[in-house]
Structure formats: structure tokens, C-alpha cells
């Protein structure tokens, strides 16, 4: 029997994950070598999927609704909440800035063939998203369905259109000195932890399907990323631009518009919930903080000419993803004891797993900030 909630949950998670990160993947794949990029995509994909499922269990063990900082306070105490709050807010605003950069440049390129008007288009996107955010969950469902459907259609169209132009020798290139380069951008492209508490609300009444929904919602982006990078690296080789879709003409930049449209909205929605439910701010103040600050930071970086798309993706990915991932693993272990509700599924975890995955996350931060 068809379950609409199940499908909407998958679309929300998929739409949250597929954002600005997809536009930077082909570039780092082309610079390090396609095989290095593919390794990081599948390796980190499995790790992130495991962490998503751990967070799903934590959400199900919690009777009341909380975003990540609130869950961290319940299971890790006030210090855990403070760290999670920093990583969540830092990561959210970093991602929203990246989305505004990508949306602005994609739309400017789509309509004018260059990025000269990217700031004005970014401002227009911000205004539209801010208005939709006022509709709450109703607006979320509208954006996710249209956005994810558009992403899938455009990526598949790109694949079938450009497949005959692929040069397979482009996949043999390897730059061993940049083997670590894709880590940060790949990590960023797989993030979407903040959507899990929202998904719990969406799938209410069908919690038994939550496990399958998370697996499907993470697997779809990995498959689409693989196809996307295969075509761009296969056709352009080492000449992939920083924002990949700008290399195939204006129409293809529609992909950038759709991918960031969904992620921007879900992340803004989650950020507003943090201020409202975890920090007890009023609805109006929460709305203002979730909408005005990203625009202010974007404008500030624009004035100082520091809107480096790939750098923002990499730094945001490793710091936010790494610290959040470690905290989620610790929360999961604690929730197995402190949780007030029996979950529909439970993940196997022990201290060895937590230590090994923490080493991976910390290594990513070192790769991005030091090397």
C-alpha cells in the first residue's frame, strides 16, 4: 500500500542533503582524480548513513520535540548542548551563505550568461525563501516535492544528454598530492542531520518506516552524486569550473537552482526551530534570526570579496559535520539508557566505533584546515 508520509519523508531528507555541495563535487573530483573522489563519496556516505540512523534512534527515544541542541542537552548535559549549539548555528549559517552564493551565480548565469548580477539574484532568492518560511510545514512539503522532483529530472536529463560526450580517459587521472581534497566538500554534500527531528514530525504515525526512509533518503543523493560527477568529469576532465553547472551552459544551471532551493528552506526551518524550541525565543524573533542573519553575513562577505564557494563548503563540512557526528554518536549511546520511549529500531554502537569514527571526523578537520 502506498504511504504518502513515507515518500514525503524520503523527499525531505533527500532534498536537505542535496544542496550547494553537489555543485562543488565535480571540481574537487577533477582536481584529485575521479577515483579518489568516488572513494571519499562511498566511504563517507556509509559513515554518514550510520550517523543518520543513530540520530534517528535518538529522536525516536525522545518523547518531546527538540532540534539537535535540545537533544544534546537531554543526553549530554549543558556542555553538550553548548557545543552542539555552536556547531549547528555555525554550520547552518555557513551552508545558507553557500546556498545564496550558488543560487545567485546560477540564476545570473541562467538569465544573462554571466555572474555579474549574482548578488541581486541571491537577494531575490532570500526574499522568496523568507516568505515561504512563514508557511511552516505546509511550505516545507511544497518546496521538497517540487525541488527534489526537479533535481532528479534535471540530473537524469544531463546524464542521458551528455553520456555520448564522455571521454573515459578522464577517469584515469590521479593527483596523489591532492588525495584528501574532496573530503570537506563531499562531507558537506552529505550533511543534513538537522532534518531528522523534522522528519520525525512528518512520519508521525508511521514510525516503523523511519529506518527505511533514512536509508532511502541518504542512498538517493549518493547515486545522483555519482552520476553527476561521472558526467562532468567525463566530459570536462580537469576543466570543471568551481560551480560545476556553469560549465555546461545556462540551462543546466537550473540544477543548481533546484538543489539549493530545497536545502535552503529545510535548513532555515530547522534553524528557526532551534531558536524557538531549544532556546525559547519567540516565534517572531526566531524567524528574524533565521532569515536576516544569513543575508547580513552574505552581504558582509560580498563587500570584502570573500565569497569563495568551495572554501565555504569545505570548512563548513568538516567543522560542522565532524563535531556534530561525534556528538550524535555520544548522544546515541546515552539515549539507550536515558531514553523515555522505546524506538522502532536500534543501532549497534560501542566505544570502539565511537573512537574510530571520531578519528575520521577529526582527521577531516585537520585535512581541511591544515593541509
Short mmCIF file of C-alpha atoms in Angstrom, two decimals:
data_model
loop_
_atom_site.label_atom_id
_atom_site.label_comp_id
_atom_site.label_asym_id
_atom_site.label_seq_id
_atom_site.Cartn_x
_atom_site.Cartn_y
_atom_site.Cartn_z
CA UNK A 1 0.00 0.00 0.00
CA UNK A 2 1.27 3.48 -0.96
CA UNK A 3 2.34 5.54 2.04
CA UNK A 4 2.43 9.26 1.33
CA UNK A 5 4.18 10.08 4.61
CA UNK A 6 6.99 7.66 3.76
CA UNK A 7 7.55 9.27 0.36
CA UNK A 8 7.43 12.81 1.76
CA UNK A 9 9.96 11.84 4.46
CA UNK A 10 12.36 10.44 1.84
CA UNK A 11 11.96 13.55 -0.31
CA UNK A 12 12.59 15.86 2.65
CA UNK A 13 15.82 14.08 3.62
CA UNK A 14 17.00 13.82 0.01
CA UNK A 15 16.18 17.47 -0.58
CA UNK A 16 18.04 18.53 2.56
CA UNK A 17 21.17 16.58 1.67
CA UNK A 18 21.33 17.63 -1.99
CA UNK A 19 22.26 21.29 -1.82
CA UNK A 20 25.18 23.51 -2.73
CA UNK A 21 27.59 20.63 -2.14
CA UNK A 22 26.66 18.86 -5.38
CA UNK A 23 27.86 21.86 -7.39
CA UNK A 24 31.35 21.66 -5.86
CA UNK A 25 31.79 17.89 -6.11
CA UNK A 26 32.86 17.64 -9.79
CA UNK A 27 35.51 20.32 -9.24
CA UNK A 28 37.24 18.53 -6.36
CA UNK A 29 36.79 15.16 -8.13
CA UNK A 30 38.56 16.56 -11.20
CA UNK A 31 41.44 18.03 -9.19
CA UNK A 32 42.21 14.96 -7.05
CA UNK A 33 41.16 12.36 -9.59
CA UNK A 34 37.74 10.78 -10.09
CA UNK A 35 38.68 7.58 -8.23
CA UNK A 36 39.80 9.45 -5.11
CA UNK A 37 36.56 11.42 -5.18
CA UNK A 38 34.50 8.27 -5.59
CA UNK A 39 36.31 6.62 -2.68
CA UNK A 40 35.52 9.53 -0.35
CA UNK A 41 31.89 9.64 -1.54
CA UNK A 42 31.22 5.98 -0.73
CA UNK A 43 33.41 5.85 2.39
CA UNK A 44 31.91 8.96 3.97
CA UNK A 45 28.48 8.02 2.61
CA UNK A 46 28.44 4.83 4.68
CA UNK A 47 29.66 6.66 7.79
CA UNK A 48 27.12 9.46 7.43
CA UNK A 49 24.30 6.95 6.84
CA UNK A 50 25.23 5.21 10.10
CA UNK A 51 25.24 8.54 11.96
CA UNK A 52 21.87 9.48 10.43
CA UNK A 53 20.39 6.21 11.70
CA UNK A 54 21.92 6.78 15.15
CA UNK A 55 20.28 10.19 15.27
CA UNK A 56 17.00 8.70 14.07
CA UNK A 57 17.08 6.32 17.03
CA UNK A 58 17.81 9.21 19.43
CA UNK A 59 14.81 11.14 18.06
CA UNK A 60 12.54 8.12 18.44
CA UNK A 61 13.68 7.56 22.04
CA UNK A 62 12.70 11.14 22.89
CA UNK A 63 9.02 11.83 23.58
CA UNK A 64 9.14 15.62 23.20
CA UNK A 65 10.23 17.53 20.09
CA UNK A 66 13.73 19.03 20.07
CA UNK A 67 16.25 20.01 17.45
CA UNK A 68 19.90 18.91 17.79
CA UNK A 69 20.93 21.31 20.60
CA UNK A 70 17.88 20.32 22.67
CA UNK A 71 18.60 16.61 22.19
CA UNK A 72 22.24 17.19 23.14
CA UNK A 73 21.16 18.86 26.39
CA UNK A 74 18.93 15.91 27.31
CA UNK A 75 21.56 13.25 26.69
CA UNK A 76 24.90 15.08 27.10
CA UNK A 77 24.08 17.89 29.51
CA UNK A 78 24.59 21.65 29.20
CA UNK A 79 28.16 21.37 27.87
CA UNK A 80 26.95 19.04 25.13
CA UNK A 81 24.19 21.49 24.26
CA UNK A 82 26.65 24.40 24.09
CA UNK A 83 28.97 22.55 21.69
CA UNK A 84 26.06 21.33 19.56
CA UNK A 85 24.55 24.80 19.51
CA UNK A 86 27.82 26.26 18.22
CA UNK A 87 28.27 23.62 15.53
CA UNK A 88 24.62 23.80 14.49
CA UNK A 89 24.47 27.58 14.20
CA UNK A 90 27.92 27.84 12.60
CA UNK A 91 27.11 25.08 10.12
CA UNK A 92 23.64 26.41 9.34
CA UNK A 93 24.77 29.93 8.57
CA UNK A 94 27.79 28.66 6.63
CA UNK A 95 25.52 26.48 4.50
CA UNK A 96 22.93 29.23 3.97
CA UNK A 97 25.70 31.59 2.78
CA UNK A 98 26.93 28.92 0.36
CA UNK A 99 23.38 28.41 -0.93
CA UNK A 100 22.94 32.14 -1.55
CA UNK A 101 26.26 32.24 -3.43
CA UNK A 102 25.33 29.26 -5.57
CA UNK A 103 21.76 30.39 -6.21
CA UNK A 104 22.83 33.90 -7.14
CA UNK A 105 25.53 32.77 -9.58
CA UNK A 106 23.37 30.02 -11.09
CA UNK A 107 20.40 32.33 -11.75
CA UNK A 108 22.61 35.13 -13.08
CA UNK A 109 24.30 32.68 -15.44
CA UNK A 110 20.95 31.19 -16.45
CA UNK A 111 19.41 34.52 -17.49
CA UNK A 112 22.45 36.52 -18.62
CA UNK A 113 25.21 34.01 -19.36
CA UNK A 114 27.50 35.50 -16.69
CA UNK A 115 27.56 36.01 -12.90
CA UNK A 116 27.61 39.80 -12.81
CA UNK A 117 24.14 40.01 -11.25
CA UNK A 118 24.62 37.20 -8.73
CA UNK A 119 24.13 39.46 -5.69
CA UNK A 120 20.75 40.73 -6.90
CA UNK A 121 19.53 37.22 -7.70
CA UNK A 122 20.74 35.97 -4.32
CA UNK A 123 18.71 38.74 -2.69
CA UNK A 124 15.63 37.66 -4.68
CA UNK A 125 16.06 34.04 -3.59
CA UNK A 126 16.40 35.13 0.02
CA UNK A 127 13.16 37.09 -0.19
CA UNK A 128 11.23 34.15 -1.69
CA UNK A 129 12.56 31.66 0.86
CA UNK A 130 11.83 34.02 3.74
CA UNK A 131 8.21 34.33 2.61
CA UNK A 132 7.83 30.55 2.24
CA UNK A 133 9.32 30.02 5.69
CA UNK A 134 6.29 31.74 7.18
CA UNK A 135 4.09 28.88 5.94
CA UNK A 136 5.78 26.33 8.21
CA UNK A 137 5.41 22.61 7.44
CA UNK A 138 2.94 23.32 4.65
CA UNK A 139 5.58 25.35 2.85
CA UNK A 140 8.18 22.66 3.58
CA UNK A 141 6.17 19.97 1.80
CA UNK A 142 5.63 22.20 -1.25
CA UNK A 143 9.30 23.05 -1.60
CA UNK A 144 10.54 19.48 -1.05
CA UNK A 145 8.24 17.81 -3.56
CA UNK A 146 8.90 20.32 -6.33
CA UNK A 147 12.59 20.71 -5.56
CA UNK A 148 13.54 17.03 -5.34
CA UNK A 149 11.45 16.11 -8.40
CA UNK A 150 13.18 18.87 -10.34
CA UNK A 151 16.64 17.73 -9.18
CA UNK A 152 16.09 14.11 -10.24
CA UNK A 153 14.67 15.06 -13.64
CA UNK A 154 17.46 17.53 -14.43
CA UNK A 155 20.29 15.20 -13.34
CA UNK A 156 18.90 12.30 -15.38
CA UNK A 157 18.46 14.63 -18.37
CA UNK A 158 22.09 15.76 -18.05
CA UNK A 159 23.27 12.14 -17.86
CA UNK A 160 21.41 10.97 -20.98
CA UNK A 161 22.26 14.14 -22.93
CA UNK A 162 26.00 14.21 -22.27
CA UNK A 163 26.78 10.48 -21.91
CA UNK A 164 27.89 10.17 -25.58
CA UNK A 165 30.40 13.00 -24.98
CA UNK A 166 32.17 11.30 -22.06
CA UNK A 167 35.91 10.72 -22.53
CA UNK A 168 36.75 7.71 -20.38
CA UNK A 169 40.44 8.54 -20.20
CA UNK A 170 39.46 11.46 -17.93
CA UNK A 171 38.75 8.95 -15.17
CA UNK A 172 42.31 7.63 -15.09
CA UNK A 173 43.82 10.94 -13.95
CA UNK A 174 45.05 10.85 -10.33
CA UNK A 175 46.76 13.61 -8.34
CA UNK A 176 48.16 11.82 -5.30
CA UNK A 177 49.21 15.11 -3.68
CA UNK A 178 45.52 16.16 -3.51
CA UNK A 179 44.04 12.81 -2.46
CA UNK A 180 42.40 14.46 0.58
CA UNK A 181 40.90 17.43 -1.35
CA UNK A 182 37.35 16.01 -1.82
CA UNK A 183 36.91 15.22 1.89
CA UNK A 184 35.45 18.53 3.04
CA UNK A 185 33.18 19.15 0.04
CA UNK A 186 31.96 15.52 0.00
CA UNK A 187 31.24 15.70 3.72
CA UNK A 188 29.32 18.95 3.24
CA UNK A 189 27.38 17.42 0.34
CA UNK A 190 26.22 14.55 2.58
CA UNK A 191 25.14 16.62 5.58
CA UNK A 192 21.52 17.02 6.63
CA UNK A 193 21.43 15.96 10.28
CA UNK A 194 19.14 18.83 11.24
CA UNK A 195 16.35 17.36 9.10
CA UNK A 196 15.97 14.22 11.24
CA UNK A 197 13.92 15.81 14.05
CA UNK A 198 11.71 17.43 11.39
CA UNK A 199 11.28 14.03 9.69
CA UNK A 200 10.09 12.56 12.98
CA UNK A 201 7.18 15.01 12.84
CA UNK A 202 6.45 14.24 9.20
CA UNK A 203 6.36 10.47 9.63
CA UNK A 204 4.34 10.55 12.84
CA UNK A 205 2.04 7.52 12.95
CA UNK A 206 4.29 5.55 10.56
CA UNK A 207 7.47 5.45 12.68
CA UNK A 208 8.11 1.83 11.68
CA UNK A 209 9.07 3.13 8.23
CA UNK A 210 11.58 5.66 9.61
CA UNK A 211 14.55 3.28 9.25
CA UNK A 212 13.83 2.59 5.57
CA UNK A 213 13.08 6.25 4.91
CA UNK A 214 16.50 7.33 6.25
CA UNK A 215 18.34 4.68 4.22
CA UNK A 216 16.47 5.67 1.05
CA UNK A 217 16.88 9.38 1.72
CA UNK A 218 20.69 9.04 2.03
CA UNK A 219 21.18 6.48 -0.77
CA UNK A 220 19.42 8.55 -3.45
CA UNK A 221 21.82 11.53 -3.13
CA UNK A 222 24.88 9.22 -3.27
CA UNK A 223 23.63 7.66 -6.51
CA UNK A 224 22.80 11.05 -8.03
CA UNK A 225 26.19 12.47 -6.95
CA UNK A 226 27.98 9.57 -8.63
CA UNK A 227 26.12 10.09 -11.92
CA UNK A 228 26.58 13.85 -11.73
CA UNK A 229 30.35 13.69 -11.19
CA UNK A 230 30.73 10.93 -13.78
CA UNK A 231 29.26 13.16 -16.49
CA UNK A 232 31.04 16.40 -15.57
CA UNK A 233 34.49 14.86 -15.06
CA UNK A 234 33.98 12.58 -18.07
CA UNK A 235 33.13 15.47 -20.38
CA UNK A 236 35.22 18.35 -18.99
CA UNK A 237 38.16 16.50 -17.42
CA UNK A 238 40.34 18.87 -15.39
CA UNK A 239 38.47 21.90 -16.76
CA UNK A 240 35.46 21.61 -14.43
CA UNK A 241 34.61 25.09 -13.05
CA UNK A 242 34.28 25.70 -9.31
CA UNK A 243 30.47 25.72 -9.65
CA UNK A 244 30.11 22.74 -11.96
CA UNK A 245 26.84 23.63 -13.69
CA UNK A 246 28.37 26.83 -15.09
CA UNK A 247 30.44 24.61 -17.38
CA UNK A 248 27.51 23.25 -19.39
CA UNK A 249 25.63 26.41 -20.32
CA UNK A 250 22.78 28.40 -18.79
CA UNK A 251 20.00 25.78 -18.93
CA UNK A 252 21.96 23.22 -16.89
CA UNK A 253 22.34 25.81 -14.13
CA UNK A 254 18.68 25.14 -13.36
CA UNK A 255 20.02 22.17 -11.40
CA UNK A 256 21.83 24.49 -9.03
CA UNK A 257 18.65 26.46 -8.52
CA UNK A 258 16.58 23.40 -7.57
CA UNK A 259 19.19 21.70 -5.38
CA UNK A 260 19.82 24.73 -3.20
CA UNK A 261 16.16 25.76 -3.13
CA UNK A 262 15.17 22.69 -1.09
CA UNK A 263 18.18 22.67 1.23
CA UNK A 264 17.98 26.39 1.98
CA UNK A 265 14.37 26.09 3.07
CA UNK A 266 14.74 22.99 5.26
CA UNK A 267 17.85 24.35 6.96
CA UNK A 268 16.19 27.71 7.64
CA UNK A 269 13.19 25.85 9.04
CA UNK A 270 15.41 23.79 11.37
CA UNK A 271 17.36 26.87 12.45
CA UNK A 272 14.13 28.65 13.36
CA UNK A 273 13.08 25.61 15.42
CA UNK A 274 16.36 25.71 17.36
CA UNK A 275 15.77 29.31 18.37
CA UNK A 276 12.11 28.67 19.17
CA UNK A 277 12.10 25.27 20.89
CA UNK A 278 15.64 24.85 22.23
CA UNK A 279 16.42 28.45 23.18
CA UNK A 280 12.83 29.51 23.99
CA UNK A 281 12.79 32.58 21.75
CA UNK A 282 9.50 33.91 20.45
CA UNK A 283 8.28 32.84 17.02
CA UNK A 284 8.90 36.31 15.56
CA UNK A 285 12.44 36.61 16.92
CA UNK A 286 13.26 33.06 15.79
CA UNK A 287 12.03 33.89 12.31
CA UNK A 288 14.11 37.07 12.16
CA UNK A 289 17.29 35.34 13.37
CA UNK A 290 16.84 32.52 10.82
CA UNK A 291 16.31 34.90 7.90
CA UNK A 292 18.07 38.23 8.49
CA UNK A 293 21.46 36.98 9.78
CA UNK A 294 22.27 34.85 6.66
CA UNK A 295 21.57 37.84 4.42
CA UNK A 296 23.70 40.12 6.60
CA UNK A 297 26.65 37.71 6.61
CA UNK A 298 26.34 37.16 2.86
CA UNK A 299 26.35 40.91 2.22
CA UNK A 300 29.36 41.38 4.52
CA UNK A 301 31.38 38.69 2.76
CA UNK A 302 30.33 40.15 -0.60
CA UNK A 303 31.64 43.59 0.37
CA UNK A 304 35.01 42.12 1.43
CA UNK A 305 35.14 39.86 -1.65
CA UNK A 306 35.38 36.66 0.40
CA UNK A 307 32.64 34.61 -1.26
CA UNK A 308 34.81 31.58 -2.09
CA UNK A 309 32.28 28.84 -2.82
CA UNK A 310 34.46 25.72 -2.43
CA UNK A 311 36.29 27.04 0.66
CA UNK A 312 32.99 27.75 2.42
CA UNK A 313 31.73 24.27 1.55
CA UNK A 314 34.89 22.58 2.80
CA UNK A 315 35.23 24.47 6.07
CA UNK A 316 31.52 24.20 6.82
CA UNK A 317 31.53 20.50 6.04
CA UNK A 318 34.43 19.32 8.18
CA UNK A 319 33.82 21.51 11.23
CA UNK A 320 30.06 21.15 11.38
CA UNK A 321 29.85 17.57 10.16
CA UNK A 322 32.77 16.34 12.24
CA UNK A 323 31.76 17.83 15.58
CA UNK A 324 28.06 17.09 15.05
CA UNK A 325 28.82 13.49 14.07
CA UNK A 326 30.85 12.89 17.24
CA UNK A 327 28.14 14.41 19.43
CA UNK A 328 25.41 12.32 17.76
CA UNK A 329 27.34 9.11 18.44
CA UNK A 330 27.71 10.07 22.11
CA UNK A 331 24.03 11.02 22.27
CA UNK A 332 23.02 7.65 20.84
CA UNK A 333 24.99 5.75 23.47
CA UNK A 334 23.48 7.87 26.24
CA UNK A 335 19.94 7.68 24.84
CA UNK A 336 19.96 3.88 25.10
CA UNK A 337 19.98 4.40 28.87
CA UNK A 338 18.19 7.75 29.33
CA UNK A 339 15.60 7.50 26.54
CA UNK A 340 11.94 7.65 27.66
CA UNK A 341 10.42 5.88 24.66
CA UNK A 342 11.04 2.50 23.01
CA UNK A 343 12.28 3.20 19.45
CA UNK A 344 11.11 1.41 16.32
CA UNK A 345 14.74 0.49 15.54
CA UNK A 346 18.04 0.45 17.42
CA UNK A 347 21.61 0.85 16.14
CA UNK A 348 24.57 -1.20 17.39
CA UNK A 349 27.25 1.02 18.92
CA UNK A 350 30.17 0.79 21.35
CA UNK A 351 33.15 2.89 22.39
CA UNK A 352 35.43 1.40 19.72
CA UNK A 353 33.02 2.52 16.98
CA UNK A 354 32.75 5.99 18.52
CA UNK A 355 36.56 6.35 18.77
CA UNK A 356 37.23 5.13 15.21
CA UNK A 357 34.61 7.37 13.62
CA UNK A 358 35.75 10.31 15.75
CA UNK A 359 39.28 9.84 14.37
CA UNK A 360 37.86 10.04 10.83
CA UNK A 361 35.95 13.24 11.64
CA UNK A 362 38.91 14.90 13.38
CA UNK A 363 41.22 13.90 10.52
CA UNK A 364 38.87 15.65 8.11
CA UNK A 365 39.12 18.87 10.10
CA UNK A 366 42.93 18.63 10.00
CA UNK A 367 42.93 17.92 6.23
CA UNK A 368 40.77 20.95 5.51
CA UNK A 369 42.32 23.50 7.87
CA UNK A 370 46.00 22.49 7.95
CA UNK A 371 46.96 20.69 4.73
#
